[in-house]
Amino acid sequence: MPMSPLLLASTRRRFLQSAAFGAALFSVRGLFAEELVRTPRQTEGPFYPDHLPLDTDNDLIVINDSITPAVGEITHLSGRLLDPLGKPVRDALIEIWQVDHNGAYLHSRSNNRDKRDQNFQGFGRFLTGSSGEYYFRTIKPVAYPGRTPHVHFAIKTKGRQKFTTQCYIKGEPGNARDFILQSIRDPKARNSVIVDFAQIPRSRIGELAARFDVVLGFTPES
Ligand SMILES: [Fe+2]
């Protein structure tokens, strides 16, 4: 039986929409494939916590139900975990760790461990969902002897060894002298780990926001 003209028109429109969508997807993928800079792998360093905190959630400012928050400039640190084609990576465990405002890690051999801020969690975890997005509430990292401020990242995905890197603050004078940061030879790769820690407009307590996307050099198993 011949299709009514009306039905034919609507079927055709639907087909055009889906074709246009397919074309858009294709060109976006092509663009990502050319433009995404893979996040350089950097050393895990010696200060991954040797005893995990009681609380390992993504809020490093408050441990469990404590009423006393950590000291430091509150920072909302977020970003997306992507594969080389720009596709979000889900079900990845992202861990961060960093020093407190006194430059102390959650580690028994840390500098200043006797002055460690007992209210700072020092370490946190986030499991990515379908958008690949992650989020932590933490403090703006500070320098410690020998290093410019940085946040350590470990990314654990199925069937792969963990990927470790570090993220840095744009405009920090110590960046130019930091041997780990400067050991990333390719300027594009080096710049990809240096991000703005920007004041949040109208935040009454001067909170900061930072976005750090991590682009893996591989597509994890699903
Ligand atoms: Fe470090």
Short mmCIF file of C-alpha atoms in Angstrom, two decimals, residues 70-211:
data_model
loop_
_atom_site.label_atom_id
_atom_site.label_comp_id
_atom_site.label_asym_id
_atom_site.label_seq_id
_atom_site.Cartn_x
_atom_site.Cartn_y
_atom_site.Cartn_z
CA ALA A 70 39.90 22.33 57.12
CA VAL A 71 41.91 25.55 56.96
CA GLY A 72 42.62 26.86 53.47
CA GLU A 73 41.09 28.49 50.41
CA ILE A 74 38.07 26.40 49.53
CA THR A 75 38.29 25.17 45.94
CA HIS A 76 35.73 23.36 43.81
CA LEU A 77 37.91 21.14 41.66
CA SER A 78 36.12 19.41 38.81
CA GLY A 79 36.57 18.22 35.27
CA ARG A 80 35.91 15.37 32.89
CA LEU A 81 37.68 12.12 32.29
CA LEU A 82 37.92 11.50 28.54
CA ASP A 83 39.39 8.92 26.19
CA PRO A 84 41.59 9.98 23.27
CA LEU A 85 38.53 10.59 21.07
CA GLY A 86 36.89 12.86 23.63
CA LYS A 87 34.39 10.26 24.81
CA PRO A 88 33.58 10.41 28.54
CA VAL A 89 35.05 7.56 30.57
CA ARG A 90 32.63 6.11 33.11
CA ASP A 91 33.19 3.78 36.09
CA ALA A 92 36.68 5.10 36.67
CA LEU A 93 37.84 5.73 40.21
CA ILE A 94 39.55 9.10 40.51
CA GLU A 95 41.68 9.66 43.60
CA ILE A 96 43.33 12.91 44.60
CA TRP A 97 45.76 13.71 47.41
CA GLN A 98 47.56 16.89 48.37
CA VAL A 99 49.17 18.75 51.28
CA ASP A 100 47.19 20.76 53.81
CA HIS A 101 47.73 24.49 54.36
CA ASN A 102 50.92 23.70 56.36
CA GLY A 103 52.41 21.65 53.55
CA ALA A 104 51.77 18.30 55.29
CA TYR A 105 50.63 15.13 53.52
CA LEU A 106 48.60 12.38 55.08
CA HIS A 107 51.74 10.26 55.26
CA SER A 108 53.96 9.16 58.14
CA ARG A 109 57.10 10.53 56.42
CA SER A 110 55.63 13.89 55.38
CA ASN A 111 57.20 17.26 56.08
CA ASN A 112 55.47 19.08 58.95
CA ARG A 113 53.49 15.95 59.90
CA ASP A 114 53.33 17.15 63.54
CA LYS A 115 51.58 20.33 62.32
CA ARG A 116 49.14 18.50 60.07
CA ASP A 117 45.62 19.96 59.98
CA GLN A 118 43.56 17.20 61.60
CA ASN A 119 40.45 18.55 59.87
CA PHE A 120 41.80 18.22 56.36
CA GLN A 121 41.02 14.90 54.71
CA GLY A 122 44.11 15.08 52.46
CA PHE A 123 42.74 12.41 50.10
CA GLY A 124 39.45 11.76 48.33
CA ARG A 125 37.76 9.52 45.79
CA PHE A 126 35.16 9.96 43.08
CA LEU A 127 33.62 7.34 40.78
CA THR A 128 32.76 8.75 37.34
CA GLY A 129 29.32 8.31 35.80
CA SER A 130 28.25 8.42 32.15
CA SER A 131 29.33 12.05 31.68
CA GLY A 132 32.89 11.30 32.83
CA GLU A 133 32.55 14.27 35.18
CA TYR A 134 34.23 14.33 38.59
CA TYR A 135 34.02 16.79 41.47
CA PHE A 136 35.97 17.45 44.67
CA ARG A 137 35.69 20.13 47.31
CA THR A 138 39.17 20.76 48.62
CA ILE A 139 41.64 23.57 49.37
CA LYS A 140 43.90 25.42 46.98
CA PRO A 141 47.20 23.54 47.20
CA VAL A 142 50.22 25.30 48.70
CA ALA A 143 53.94 24.94 48.00
CA TYR A 144 56.19 22.73 50.11
CA PRO A 145 59.99 22.56 50.03
CA GLY A 146 61.12 21.62 46.53
CA ARG A 147 57.69 21.72 44.87
CA THR A 148 55.31 24.26 43.38
CA PRO A 149 51.66 23.81 44.48
CA HIS A 150 50.00 20.76 42.91
CA VAL A 151 47.25 18.18 43.36
CA HIS A 152 48.05 14.50 42.73
CA PHE A 153 45.66 12.39 40.67
CA ALA A 154 45.43 8.61 40.31
CA ILE A 155 42.91 7.15 37.87
CA LYS A 156 41.93 3.53 38.19
CA THR A 157 40.11 1.86 35.30
CA LYS A 158 39.26 -1.76 34.63
CA GLY A 159 42.03 -3.87 33.18
CA ARG A 160 44.66 -1.13 33.30
CA GLN A 161 47.47 -0.08 35.60
CA LYS A 162 46.60 3.11 37.42
CA PHE A 163 47.34 6.34 35.60
CA THR A 164 48.95 9.05 37.73
CA THR A 165 49.38 12.74 37.03
CA GLN A 166 49.44 16.11 38.81
CA CYS A 167 47.61 19.38 38.27
CA TYR A 168 49.05 22.87 38.84
CA ILE A 169 47.91 26.46 39.36
CA LYS A 170 48.20 28.95 36.52
CA GLY A 171 50.32 31.98 37.43
CA GLU A 172 52.30 30.35 40.26
CA PRO A 173 55.87 31.69 40.12
CA GLY A 174 57.23 28.34 41.35
CA ASN A 175 55.94 26.54 38.24
CA ALA A 176 58.94 27.62 36.17
CA ARG A 177 61.35 26.06 38.69
CA ASP A 178 59.44 22.84 39.42
CA PHE A 179 61.48 19.88 38.16
CA ILE A 180 58.52 17.50 37.80
CA LEU A 181 56.37 20.00 35.91
CA GLN A 182 59.29 21.13 33.75
CA SER A 183 60.20 17.54 32.94
CA ILE A 184 57.12 17.55 30.66
CA ARG A 185 59.00 18.65 27.55
CA ASP A 186 56.12 19.29 25.14
CA PRO A 187 54.73 22.78 25.97
CA LYS A 188 51.19 21.81 24.92
CA ALA A 189 51.22 18.79 27.22
CA ARG A 190 52.79 20.86 30.02
CA ASN A 191 50.17 23.61 29.69
CA SER A 192 47.38 21.02 29.75
CA VAL A 193 48.12 20.31 33.43
CA ILE A 194 48.24 23.98 34.50
CA VAL A 195 44.76 25.36 35.20
CA ASP A 196 43.09 28.51 36.50
CA PHE A 197 42.06 28.54 40.15
CA ALA A 198 39.56 31.35 39.64
CA GLN A 199 37.56 33.33 42.18
CA ILE A 200 33.88 32.40 42.03
CA PRO A 201 31.99 35.63 41.31
CA ARG A 202 29.86 36.77 44.26
CA SER A 203 31.23 34.09 46.61
CA ARG A 204 31.17 35.80 50.00
CA ILE A 205 33.96 33.67 51.44
CA GLY A 206 36.22 33.85 48.38
CA GLU A 207 35.80 30.31 47.11
CA LEU A 208 37.66 29.21 44.00
CA ALA A 209 36.81 26.98 41.07
CA ALA A 210 39.22 24.97 38.96
CA ARG A 211 38.54 22.74 35.93
#
